[in-house]
Amino acid sequence: MKIFWNTLLHAGRNLLPIILVVAAFQLFVLQSVPEGLTGILIGLGVVVGVALFLQGLEMGIFPIGKSLSNAFARRGSLPLLLGFGFSFGFAAVIAEPALIAVAEQAQTISQGHIDALTLRLIIATSVGLVVALGVLRTLLGWPIHWFMIGGYIAVVSVTWFAPPEIVGLAYDSGGVTTNIVTVPLIAALGMGLAASISGRNVLSDGFGLVALAVMVPMITVQAYGIYVFEIVGVDLAADALDLGEPDDAKSANLDPMGILMGLLVTVRDVLPIIAAVLFFQLAILRQRIPHLKRVVIGFLLVILGLYAFVIGLKLGLFPIGERMADQLIARDNVIFLYLFAFAIGFATTMAEPALIAIGDQAEQAAQGQIRANVIRLLVAAGVAIGITIGVHRIIAGDSIHYYVIGGYALVILLTFLAPRYIVALAYDLGGVTTSEVTVPLVTALGIGLATQIEGRDALMDGFGLIAFASIFPIVTVLGYATVADYTNRWQAKRRAADSPPDI
């Protein structure tokens, strides 16, 4: 019980920045109490769902995932390592809460033309394949920067041909694939492999799997959009899209049958992780699952926590984002919208547990070259700037193509200029910037803005904020490292020039 209480406090700290930012804007800017406050307060029970989910991960999934990673690394079998990388990449992403939330929003806005389950399967398969590729890269010692430069050139090239209805969603999909479930598992796999292989560096070879998992879904989802909107020929403009106020009780399905169906759907979502664990533990390693009772309880907590999280989204975080967008637009002052976007991005990123964990691991691996606190500030500033630019794009009605292509062109340029030790970490940091709480709120904010501003389209303009929150942390980290490296080399040259010659 004490462990669960600590986990609950941990999840509460993650939600606290959002509550403080929203409360500050409601009291001092809007000077009003939000409508539907009771439902929103009930929905903030999402923190309980997150706590149960995290507790289940700690008890069931993480220990067995780490033990499997170590076992396969010791065996040194390439096919087993690649199969394990694919299976755990797929299984972790298909159950990712933030991806579930975004996929359901996309299905609703597209009137079912974009199927939520199909979208998740496409993304999970692409992540599984690219994690297997990342494992191979670590084993063979291939430089990460060539993968990232080539990959993002491919991303940008596909964007030119993709229909505008899918671009924002595709880039958002890349940003939400690496979150509460995926980051710890994938990061542990990469760093564990790098640490166990002679001649590999944990900082330059261990990081990078998360970055690859962010990049490839952007390509596959845009390809899916080309199929839906170009080949099948779906025309959303021909259908009237009604995104009026949802009925909370109906959308949350809180009747007994709705709860049962929701739990069954959640079991379906978590089933791939269970199947992957059982297959590799029993069929490949042929070992009994250690601490079986603890693992079973952990999986049950994951299911209950994930279901409570989804219900909390529908009652709490989605309404908050949409109503804040409505109220701030009604103020007819875009400065408040920009301030809200910046504050949400900065505050929530500073409290992001995955970022804290990655920053601490990077500081240990870098042996003094990197400071965890500096990394957190740079990433938080990047997220805040990115979300603010994304909000400006929606307000201005500009095409997302030019923004993301320009952003990634800058990233590619900085990749050439930045010192090699920072590249893999910088790309990974772009994938851990948004928490399971932040993603739904920011997504709802973007959709709310797009539905309230005349001439905007919810599907084409509403998505994309998460993409900006992933691009600009890479820019700030690479930019800082480039300037710091140049400054250090310049100072070293000055010291060498000023020192007296040896006699």
Short mmCIF file of C-alpha atoms in Angstrom, two decimals:
data_model
loop_
_atom_site.label_atom_id
_atom_site.label_comp_id
_atom_site.label_asym_id
_atom_site.label_seq_id
_atom_site.Cartn_x
_atom_site.Cartn_y
_atom_site.Cartn_z
CA MET A 1 0.00 0.00 0.00
CA LYS A 2 2.88 2.34 0.79
CA ILE A 3 4.38 1.73 -2.66
CA PHE A 4 1.04 2.49 -4.32
CA TRP A 5 0.68 5.68 -2.29
CA ASN A 6 4.14 6.81 -3.44
CA THR A 7 3.16 6.00 -7.03
CA LEU A 8 -0.09 7.98 -6.59
CA LEU A 9 1.88 10.98 -5.33
CA HIS A 10 4.25 10.58 -8.27
CA ALA A 11 1.34 10.64 -10.74
CA GLY A 12 -0.21 13.58 -8.88
CA ARG A 13 2.98 15.60 -9.26
CA ASN A 14 2.80 14.94 -12.99
CA LEU A 15 -0.75 16.33 -13.14
CA LEU A 16 -0.10 19.24 -10.75
CA PRO A 17 1.53 21.62 -13.30
CA ILE A 18 -1.52 21.34 -15.56
CA ILE A 19 -3.88 22.05 -12.66
CA LEU A 20 -1.83 25.08 -11.59
CA VAL A 21 -1.63 26.53 -15.12
CA VAL A 22 -5.35 25.99 -15.82
CA ALA A 23 -6.36 27.37 -12.40
CA ALA A 24 -4.14 30.44 -12.84
CA PHE A 25 -5.69 31.24 -16.23
CA GLN A 26 -9.22 30.61 -14.97
CA LEU A 27 -8.80 32.85 -11.91
CA PHE A 28 -6.60 35.67 -13.20
CA VAL A 29 -7.24 35.80 -16.96
CA LEU A 30 -10.72 34.41 -17.59
CA GLN A 31 -11.96 35.20 -14.05
CA SER A 32 -14.58 32.46 -14.19
CA VAL A 33 -15.35 28.94 -13.02
CA PRO A 34 -15.37 26.44 -15.92
CA GLU A 35 -18.66 24.86 -16.92
CA GLY A 36 -19.16 21.22 -16.04
CA LEU A 37 -16.77 21.55 -13.10
CA THR A 38 -18.13 18.45 -11.34
CA GLY A 39 -17.50 16.22 -14.34
CA ILE A 40 -14.03 17.68 -14.81
CA LEU A 41 -13.14 17.08 -11.16
CA ILE A 42 -14.32 13.48 -11.45
CA GLY A 43 -12.33 13.15 -14.64
CA LEU A 44 -9.18 14.32 -12.88
CA GLY A 45 -9.37 10.92 -11.23
CA VAL A 46 -7.19 10.11 -14.25
CA VAL A 47 -4.34 10.44 -11.76
CA VAL A 48 -5.61 7.29 -10.00
CA GLY A 49 -5.62 5.48 -13.33
CA VAL A 50 -2.06 6.62 -14.02
CA ALA A 51 -0.98 5.49 -10.54
CA LEU A 52 -2.53 2.03 -11.00
CA PHE A 53 -1.00 1.77 -14.45
CA LEU A 54 2.49 2.75 -13.24
CA GLN A 55 2.24 0.38 -10.30
CA GLY A 56 1.28 -2.44 -12.64
CA LEU A 57 4.23 -1.64 -14.91
CA GLU A 58 6.64 -1.69 -11.97
CA MET A 59 5.27 -4.98 -10.63
CA GLY A 60 4.68 -6.90 -13.85
CA ILE A 61 6.00 -5.54 -17.13
CA PHE A 62 9.26 -3.71 -16.40
CA PRO A 63 10.98 -6.45 -14.33
CA ILE A 64 10.19 -9.20 -16.79
CA GLY A 65 11.06 -6.97 -19.75
CA LYS A 66 14.46 -6.13 -18.28
CA SER A 67 15.20 -9.77 -17.41
CA LEU A 68 14.32 -10.83 -20.96
CA SER A 69 16.56 -8.09 -22.41
CA ASN A 70 19.49 -9.23 -20.28
CA ALA A 71 18.88 -12.90 -21.12
CA PHE A 72 18.86 -12.30 -24.87
CA ALA A 73 21.89 -10.01 -24.69
CA ARG A 74 23.81 -12.75 -22.88
CA ARG A 75 22.79 -15.31 -25.52
CA GLY A 76 24.06 -13.06 -28.32
CA SER A 77 21.68 -14.51 -30.91
CA LEU A 78 20.92 -11.92 -33.61
CA PRO A 79 17.57 -13.42 -34.72
CA LEU A 80 16.39 -13.64 -31.11
CA LEU A 81 17.42 -10.06 -30.37
CA LEU A 82 15.73 -8.73 -33.50
CA GLY A 83 12.56 -10.74 -32.83
CA PHE A 84 12.53 -9.59 -29.23
CA GLY A 85 13.02 -5.96 -30.27
CA PHE A 86 10.14 -6.13 -32.75
CA SER A 87 7.78 -7.90 -30.35
CA PHE A 88 8.34 -5.55 -27.43
CA GLY A 89 8.25 -2.46 -29.64
CA PHE A 90 4.91 -3.57 -31.08
CA ALA A 91 3.42 -4.72 -27.78
CA ALA A 92 4.39 -1.60 -25.85
CA VAL A 93 3.06 0.84 -28.46
CA ILE A 94 -0.27 -0.91 -29.05
CA ALA A 95 -1.07 -0.39 -25.34
CA GLU A 96 0.25 3.19 -25.14
CA PRO A 97 -2.46 5.31 -23.43
CA ALA A 98 -1.56 8.55 -25.22
CA LEU A 99 -1.73 6.83 -28.62
CA ILE A 100 -5.12 5.31 -27.76
CA ALA A 101 -6.42 8.79 -26.91
CA VAL A 102 -5.14 10.41 -30.12
CA ALA A 103 -6.35 7.52 -32.31
CA GLU A 104 -9.87 7.72 -30.87
CA GLN A 105 -9.94 11.48 -31.45
CA ALA A 106 -8.83 10.96 -35.05
CA GLN A 107 -11.55 8.36 -35.64
CA THR A 108 -14.21 10.68 -34.22
CA ILE A 109 -13.14 13.71 -36.24
CA SER A 110 -12.83 11.74 -39.50
CA GLN A 111 -16.26 10.14 -38.96
CA GLY A 112 -14.67 6.70 -38.87
CA HIS A 113 -12.73 6.99 -42.14
CA ILE A 114 -9.54 6.80 -40.09
CA ASP A 115 -10.02 3.66 -38.00
CA ALA A 116 -8.50 3.95 -34.51
CA LEU A 117 -7.46 0.29 -34.24
CA THR A 118 -6.00 0.22 -37.77
CA LEU A 119 -4.05 3.39 -37.03
CA ARG A 120 -2.64 1.88 -33.82
CA LEU A 121 -1.72 -1.39 -35.58
CA ILE A 122 0.12 0.50 -38.34
CA ILE A 123 2.03 2.59 -35.81
CA ALA A 124 2.83 -0.37 -33.54
CA THR A 125 4.08 -2.48 -36.46
CA SER A 126 6.31 0.32 -37.72
CA VAL A 127 7.73 0.90 -34.23
CA GLY A 128 8.38 -2.83 -33.82
CA LEU A 129 10.29 -2.94 -37.10
CA VAL A 130 12.33 0.15 -36.35
CA VAL A 131 13.22 -1.04 -32.82
CA ALA A 132 14.56 -4.23 -34.42
CA LEU A 133 16.58 -2.02 -36.80
CA GLY A 134 17.82 0.03 -33.85
CA VAL A 135 18.96 -3.13 -32.07
CA LEU A 136 20.91 -4.10 -35.20
CA ARG A 137 22.46 -0.60 -35.31
CA THR A 138 23.64 -0.93 -31.71
CA LEU A 139 25.06 -4.41 -32.31
CA LEU A 140 27.00 -3.33 -35.43
CA GLY A 141 27.98 0.13 -34.15
CA TRP A 142 26.47 2.10 -37.04
CA PRO A 143 26.39 5.90 -36.42
CA ILE A 144 22.90 7.14 -35.47
CA HIS A 145 23.15 10.46 -37.31
CA TRP A 146 23.04 8.84 -40.75
CA PHE A 147 19.84 7.02 -39.80
CA MET A 148 18.24 10.20 -38.53
CA ILE A 149 19.31 12.40 -41.45
CA GLY A 150 18.20 9.84 -44.05
CA GLY A 151 15.01 9.08 -42.13
CA TYR A 152 13.89 12.68 -41.81
CA ILE A 153 14.70 13.39 -45.44
CA ALA A 154 12.29 10.53 -46.20
CA VAL A 155 9.73 11.98 -43.77
CA VAL A 156 9.88 15.39 -45.39
CA SER A 157 9.72 13.89 -48.90
CA VAL A 158 6.58 11.88 -48.08
CA THR A 159 5.02 15.00 -46.58
CA TRP A 160 5.07 16.72 -49.99
CA PHE A 161 2.79 14.00 -51.39
CA ALA A 162 0.61 13.38 -48.33
CA PRO A 163 -2.91 14.88 -48.20
CA PRO A 164 -3.22 17.77 -45.75
CA GLU A 165 -5.85 15.86 -43.73
CA ILE A 166 -3.24 13.36 -42.48
CA VAL A 167 -0.03 15.40 -42.04
CA GLY A 168 -0.71 16.81 -38.56
CA LEU A 169 -2.00 13.47 -37.29
CA ALA A 170 1.02 11.64 -38.75
CA TYR A 171 3.52 13.90 -37.01
CA ASP A 172 1.52 13.75 -33.77
CA SER A 173 1.49 9.94 -34.02
CA GLY A 174 5.26 9.93 -34.02
CA GLY A 175 5.29 12.09 -30.90
CA VAL A 176 2.92 9.93 -28.85
CA THR A 177 4.38 6.51 -29.62
CA THR A 178 7.13 6.90 -27.04
CA ASN A 179 5.62 7.58 -23.67
CA ILE A 180 4.73 5.99 -20.36
CA VAL A 181 5.11 2.35 -21.51
CA THR A 182 7.53 2.50 -24.41
CA VAL A 183 10.29 4.84 -23.24
CA PRO A 184 11.47 2.80 -20.22
CA LEU A 185 11.37 -0.52 -22.10
CA ILE A 186 13.02 0.72 -25.30
CA ALA A 187 15.60 2.90 -23.54
CA ALA A 188 16.53 0.04 -21.18
CA LEU A 189 16.95 -2.31 -24.15
CA GLY A 190 19.26 0.08 -26.03
CA MET A 191 21.43 1.04 -23.05
CA GLY A 192 21.58 -2.57 -21.83
CA LEU A 193 22.84 -3.77 -25.22
CA ALA A 194 25.42 -0.96 -25.49
CA ALA A 195 26.71 -1.65 -21.99
CA SER A 196 27.06 -5.39 -22.65
CA ILE A 197 28.94 -5.11 -25.98
CA SER A 198 32.66 -4.41 -25.96
CA GLY A 199 33.63 -1.24 -27.81
CA ARG A 200 30.21 0.42 -27.56
CA ASN A 201 29.55 3.74 -25.82
CA VAL A 202 26.32 3.98 -23.82
CA LEU A 203 25.81 7.66 -24.67
CA SER A 204 26.34 7.44 -28.45
CA ASP A 205 25.26 3.82 -29.05
CA GLY A 206 22.74 3.14 -26.25
CA PHE A 207 20.47 6.08 -27.00
CA GLY A 208 18.63 6.44 -30.30
CA LEU A 209 15.99 3.68 -30.19
CA VAL A 210 13.38 6.11 -28.92
CA ALA A 211 14.24 8.58 -31.69
CA LEU A 212 13.81 5.92 -34.37
CA ALA A 213 10.48 4.91 -32.83
CA VAL A 214 9.31 8.52 -33.17
CA MET A 215 10.42 8.95 -36.77
CA VAL A 216 9.12 5.92 -38.68
CA PRO A 217 5.40 6.20 -37.72
CA MET A 218 5.40 9.63 -39.37
CA ILE A 219 6.12 7.89 -42.69
CA THR A 220 3.71 4.96 -42.29
CA VAL A 221 0.78 7.08 -41.08
CA GLN A 222 1.21 9.47 -44.02
CA ALA A 223 1.22 6.44 -46.32
CA TYR A 224 -2.02 5.30 -44.64
CA GLY A 225 -3.46 8.78 -45.24
CA ILE A 226 -2.50 8.63 -48.93
CA TYR A 227 -4.43 5.35 -49.16
CA VAL A 228 -7.51 6.67 -47.33
CA PHE A 229 -7.76 10.12 -48.89
CA GLU A 230 -6.16 9.66 -52.31
CA ILE A 231 -6.67 6.03 -53.35
CA VAL A 232 -10.02 5.33 -51.63
CA GLY A 233 -10.98 8.95 -52.23
CA VAL A 234 -12.63 9.91 -48.94
CA ASP A 235 -14.00 13.47 -48.99
CA LEU A 236 -14.61 14.76 -45.48
CA ALA A 237 -15.95 18.04 -46.82
CA ALA A 238 -18.98 16.15 -48.19
CA ASP A 239 -19.99 15.09 -44.68
CA ALA A 240 -21.23 17.46 -42.03
CA LEU A 241 -18.96 17.24 -39.03
CA ASP A 242 -20.62 17.82 -35.70
CA LEU A 243 -18.22 18.29 -32.82
CA GLY A 244 -20.68 19.77 -30.42
CA GLU A 245 -20.54 19.38 -26.67
CA PRO A 246 -20.25 15.68 -25.83
CA ASP A 247 -22.52 14.05 -23.35
CA ASP A 248 -20.08 13.03 -20.63
CA ALA A 249 -22.03 10.08 -19.33
CA LYS A 250 -22.59 8.74 -22.81
CA SER A 251 -19.05 9.28 -24.05
CA ALA A 252 -17.57 7.72 -20.94
CA ASN A 253 -19.94 4.68 -20.94
CA LEU A 254 -20.28 4.52 -17.17
CA ASP A 255 -23.26 2.13 -17.13
CA PRO A 256 -22.45 -1.47 -16.01
CA MET A 257 -22.45 -2.87 -19.55
CA GLY A 258 -20.32 0.03 -20.78
CA ILE A 259 -17.79 -0.56 -17.98
CA LEU A 260 -17.62 -4.26 -18.84
CA MET A 261 -17.13 -3.53 -22.54
CA GLY A 262 -14.50 -0.91 -21.72
CA LEU A 263 -12.57 -3.39 -19.58
CA LEU A 264 -12.72 -6.01 -22.35
CA VAL A 265 -11.37 -3.50 -24.87
CA THR A 266 -8.57 -2.66 -22.42
CA VAL A 267 -7.73 -6.35 -22.06
CA ARG A 268 -7.49 -6.51 -25.85
CA ASP A 269 -5.10 -3.55 -25.80
CA VAL A 270 -2.81 -5.11 -23.19
CA LEU A 271 -2.99 -8.65 -24.64
CA PRO A 272 -0.03 -8.17 -27.06
CA ILE A 273 2.30 -7.39 -24.13
CA ILE A 274 1.10 -10.46 -22.25
CA ALA A 275 1.47 -12.62 -25.37
CA ALA A 276 5.01 -11.34 -26.04
CA VAL A 277 6.10 -11.97 -22.44
CA LEU A 278 4.65 -15.50 -22.36
CA PHE A 279 6.07 -16.44 -25.76
CA PHE A 280 9.64 -15.33 -25.11
CA GLN A 281 9.73 -16.47 -21.50
CA LEU A 282 8.11 -19.89 -21.95
CA ALA A 283 8.69 -20.82 -25.59
CA ILE A 284 12.12 -19.28 -26.30
CA LEU A 285 13.91 -19.16 -22.95
CA ARG A 286 11.86 -22.10 -21.61
CA GLN A 287 11.95 -20.70 -18.11
CA ARG A 288 9.20 -20.22 -15.57
CA ILE A 289 8.05 -16.66 -14.97
CA PRO A 290 9.69 -15.48 -11.75
CA HIS A 291 7.37 -14.14 -9.04
CA LEU A 292 4.33 -15.21 -11.07
CA LYS A 293 1.76 -13.95 -8.54
CA ARG A 294 3.34 -10.50 -8.47
CA VAL A 295 3.43 -10.38 -12.30
CA VAL A 296 -0.26 -11.38 -12.57
CA ILE A 297 -1.27 -8.69 -10.07
CA GLY A 298 0.83 -6.21 -12.04
CA PHE A 299 -0.98 -6.98 -15.29
CA LEU A 300 -4.38 -6.67 -13.59
CA LEU A 301 -3.37 -3.25 -12.26
CA VAL A 302 -2.23 -2.23 -15.77
CA ILE A 303 -5.67 -3.14 -17.15
CA LEU A 304 -7.60 -1.33 -14.41
CA GLY A 305 -5.32 1.69 -14.56
CA LEU A 306 -5.50 1.98 -18.33
CA TYR A 307 -9.32 1.81 -18.25
CA ALA A 308 -9.53 4.44 -15.48
CA PHE A 309 -7.11 6.62 -17.44
CA VAL A 310 -9.25 6.54 -20.61
CA ILE A 311 -12.40 7.36 -18.62
CA GLY A 312 -10.58 10.23 -16.93
CA LEU A 313 -9.55 11.59 -20.32
CA LYS A 314 -13.13 11.68 -21.56
CA LEU A 315 -14.49 13.31 -18.41
CA GLY A 316 -11.56 15.54 -17.47
CA LEU A 317 -8.66 16.37 -19.75
CA PHE A 318 -10.45 16.53 -23.12
CA PRO A 319 -13.17 18.89 -21.78
CA ILE A 320 -10.52 21.06 -20.10
CA GLY A 321 -8.58 21.51 -23.33
CA GLU A 322 -11.64 22.22 -25.46
CA ARG A 323 -13.23 24.64 -22.96
CA MET A 324 -10.00 26.51 -22.36
CA ALA A 325 -9.69 26.97 -26.13
CA ASP A 326 -13.28 28.26 -26.32
CA GLN A 327 -12.82 30.69 -23.44
CA LEU A 328 -9.45 32.03 -24.60
CA ILE A 329 -10.73 32.59 -28.15
CA ALA A 330 -13.73 34.43 -26.70
CA ARG A 331 -11.30 36.87 -25.03
CA ASP A 332 -10.31 37.98 -28.54
CA ASN A 333 -6.68 38.39 -27.49
CA VAL A 334 -4.21 35.92 -28.99
CA ILE A 335 -1.53 36.88 -26.46
CA PHE A 336 -3.37 34.90 -23.79
CA LEU A 337 -3.52 31.87 -26.09
CA TYR A 338 0.21 32.06 -26.69
CA LEU A 339 0.91 32.45 -22.97
CA PHE A 340 -1.32 29.48 -22.13
CA ALA A 341 0.38 27.30 -24.76
CA PHE A 342 3.85 28.28 -23.55
CA ALA A 343 2.99 27.77 -19.86
CA ILE A 344 1.40 24.35 -20.44
CA GLY A 345 4.38 23.20 -22.51
CA PHE A 346 7.06 24.40 -20.10
CA ALA A 347 5.42 23.43 -16.80
CA THR A 348 4.36 19.93 -17.79
CA THR A 349 7.68 19.09 -19.45
CA MET A 350 9.68 20.13 -16.38
CA ALA A 351 7.61 17.62 -14.38
CA GLU A 352 7.79 14.83 -17.00
CA PRO A 353 9.14 11.70 -15.22
CA ALA A 354 10.47 10.08 -18.41
CA LEU A 355 12.51 13.23 -19.13
CA ILE A 356 13.89 13.28 -15.59
CA ALA A 357 14.90 9.62 -15.89
CA ILE A 358 16.55 10.03 -19.32
CA GLY A 359 18.36 13.19 -18.17
CA ASP A 360 19.79 11.43 -15.10
CA GLN A 361 20.91 8.44 -17.18
CA ALA A 362 22.52 10.76 -19.75
CA GLU A 363 24.41 12.66 -17.04
CA GLN A 364 25.81 9.40 -15.66
CA ALA A 365 26.77 8.13 -19.11
CA ALA A 366 28.34 11.44 -20.22
CA GLN A 367 30.73 11.66 -17.26
CA GLY A 368 30.49 15.42 -16.82
CA GLN A 369 29.77 16.49 -20.41
CA ILE A 370 26.03 16.87 -19.76
CA ARG A 371 24.03 18.19 -16.78
CA ALA A 372 20.57 16.73 -16.21
CA ASN A 373 19.08 20.04 -15.03
CA VAL A 374 20.36 21.89 -18.11
CA ILE A 375 18.85 19.19 -20.33
CA ARG A 376 15.45 19.54 -18.62
CA LEU A 377 15.45 23.32 -19.04
CA LEU A 378 16.43 23.08 -22.71
CA VAL A 379 13.80 20.47 -23.46
CA ALA A 380 11.07 22.31 -21.54
CA ALA A 381 11.88 25.52 -23.40
CA GLY A 382 11.79 23.64 -26.69
CA VAL A 383 8.38 22.12 -25.95
CA ALA A 384 6.97 25.49 -24.85
CA ILE A 385 8.26 27.20 -28.00
CA GLY A 386 6.99 24.37 -30.20
CA ILE A 387 3.46 24.34 -28.81
CA THR A 388 3.29 28.13 -29.04
CA ILE A 389 4.36 28.03 -32.69
CA GLY A 390 1.80 25.28 -33.30
CA VAL A 391 -0.97 27.40 -31.78
CA HIS A 392 0.12 30.33 -33.98
CA ARG A 393 -0.13 28.08 -37.05
CA ILE A 394 -3.74 27.19 -36.20
CA ILE A 395 -4.66 30.82 -35.57
CA ALA A 396 -2.98 31.99 -38.77
CA GLY A 397 -4.38 29.10 -40.83
CA ASP A 398 -1.01 28.27 -42.36
CA SER A 399 -0.25 24.89 -43.91
CA ILE A 400 1.52 22.52 -41.52
CA HIS A 401 3.70 21.27 -44.40
CA TYR A 402 5.94 24.33 -44.41
CA TYR A 403 6.32 24.38 -40.63
CA VAL A 404 7.33 20.74 -40.19
CA ILE A 405 9.52 20.70 -43.29
CA GLY A 406 11.27 23.87 -42.12
CA GLY A 407 11.60 22.49 -38.59
CA TYR A 408 13.15 19.22 -39.67
CA ALA A 409 15.39 20.97 -42.19
CA LEU A 410 16.78 22.93 -39.24
CA VAL A 411 17.14 19.69 -37.26
CA ILE A 412 19.08 18.05 -40.12
CA LEU A 413 21.38 21.08 -40.41
CA LEU A 414 22.09 21.07 -36.67
CA THR A 415 22.74 17.32 -36.82
CA PHE A 416 25.68 18.00 -39.16
CA LEU A 417 26.99 20.79 -36.92
CA ALA A 418 26.45 19.33 -33.44
CA PRO A 419 29.07 17.23 -31.63
CA ARG A 420 28.46 13.52 -32.24
CA TYR A 421 28.04 12.59 -28.56
CA ILE A 422 24.80 14.59 -28.26
CA VAL A 423 22.97 13.55 -31.46
CA ALA A 424 21.33 10.29 -30.32
CA LEU A 425 20.32 11.78 -26.96
CA ALA A 426 18.86 14.91 -28.57
CA TYR A 427 16.64 12.87 -30.87
CA ASP A 428 15.55 10.66 -27.96
CA LEU A 429 14.65 13.74 -25.93
CA GLY A 430 12.30 14.82 -28.72
CA GLY A 431 10.35 11.61 -28.09
CA VAL A 432 9.94 11.86 -24.31
CA THR A 433 8.73 15.43 -24.03
CA THR A 434 5.03 14.88 -23.58
CA SER A 435 3.46 12.82 -20.82
CA GLU A 436 0.35 10.68 -20.80
CA VAL A 437 -1.42 13.65 -19.22
CA THR A 438 -0.05 16.39 -21.48
CA VAL A 439 -0.77 14.71 -24.82
CA PRO A 440 -4.59 14.52 -24.40
CA LEU A 441 -4.80 18.09 -23.08
CA VAL A 442 -2.66 19.56 -25.87
CA THR A 443 -4.52 17.49 -28.49
CA ALA A 444 -7.86 18.74 -27.16
CA LEU A 445 -6.53 22.32 -27.17
CA GLY A 446 -5.56 22.06 -30.84
CA ILE A 447 -8.87 20.48 -31.87
CA GLY A 448 -10.79 23.03 -29.80
CA LEU A 449 -8.99 25.91 -31.53
CA ALA A 450 -9.57 24.42 -34.98
CA THR A 451 -13.29 23.93 -34.36
CA GLN A 452 -13.84 27.41 -32.88
CA ILE A 453 -11.90 29.48 -35.43
CA GLU A 454 -13.83 30.10 -38.61
CA GLY A 455 -12.30 28.57 -41.71
CA ARG A 456 -10.26 25.93 -39.86
CA ASP A 457 -10.66 22.17 -40.25
CA ALA A 458 -10.49 19.96 -37.15
CA LEU A 459 -8.58 17.17 -38.90
CA MET A 460 -6.19 19.29 -41.00
CA ASP A 461 -5.58 22.05 -38.45
CA GLY A 462 -6.43 20.49 -35.07
CA PHE A 463 -3.60 17.97 -34.99
CA GLY A 464 0.07 18.90 -35.08
CA LEU A 465 0.77 20.47 -31.68
CA ILE A 466 2.44 17.29 -30.41
CA ALA A 467 4.62 17.29 -33.53
CA PHE A 468 5.94 20.76 -32.72
CA ALA A 469 6.52 19.65 -29.13
CA SER A 470 8.77 16.90 -30.52
CA ILE A 471 10.69 18.96 -33.10
CA PHE A 472 11.81 21.96 -31.08
CA PRO A 473 13.40 20.17 -28.10
CA ILE A 474 15.74 18.54 -30.63
CA VAL A 475 16.52 22.02 -31.98
CA THR A 476 17.21 23.53 -28.54
CA VAL A 477 19.41 20.62 -27.37
CA LEU A 478 21.40 20.35 -30.61
CA GLY A 479 21.67 24.14 -30.83
CA TYR A 480 22.93 24.47 -27.25
CA ALA A 481 25.45 21.64 -27.71
CA THR A 482 26.71 23.18 -30.97
CA VAL A 483 27.21 26.61 -29.41
CA ALA A 484 28.80 25.10 -26.29
CA ASP A 485 31.16 22.95 -28.37
CA TYR A 486 32.15 25.91 -30.56
CA THR A 487 32.69 28.09 -27.47
CA ASN A 488 34.85 25.44 -25.76
CA ARG A 489 37.01 24.98 -28.86
CA TRP A 490 37.38 28.75 -29.29
CA GLN A 491 38.38 29.15 -25.63
CA ALA A 492 40.86 26.28 -25.96
CA LYS A 493 42.45 27.99 -28.97
CA ARG A 494 42.64 31.29 -27.06
CA ARG A 495 44.31 29.59 -24.09
CA ALA A 496 46.76 27.85 -26.40
CA ALA A 497 47.55 31.14 -28.13
CA ASP A 498 48.00 33.04 -24.86
CA SER A 499 50.16 30.40 -23.15
CA PRO A 500 53.93 30.86 -23.44
CA PRO A 501 55.70 28.46 -25.81
CA ASP A 502 57.57 25.51 -24.36
CA ILE A 503 61.33 25.99 -24.13
#
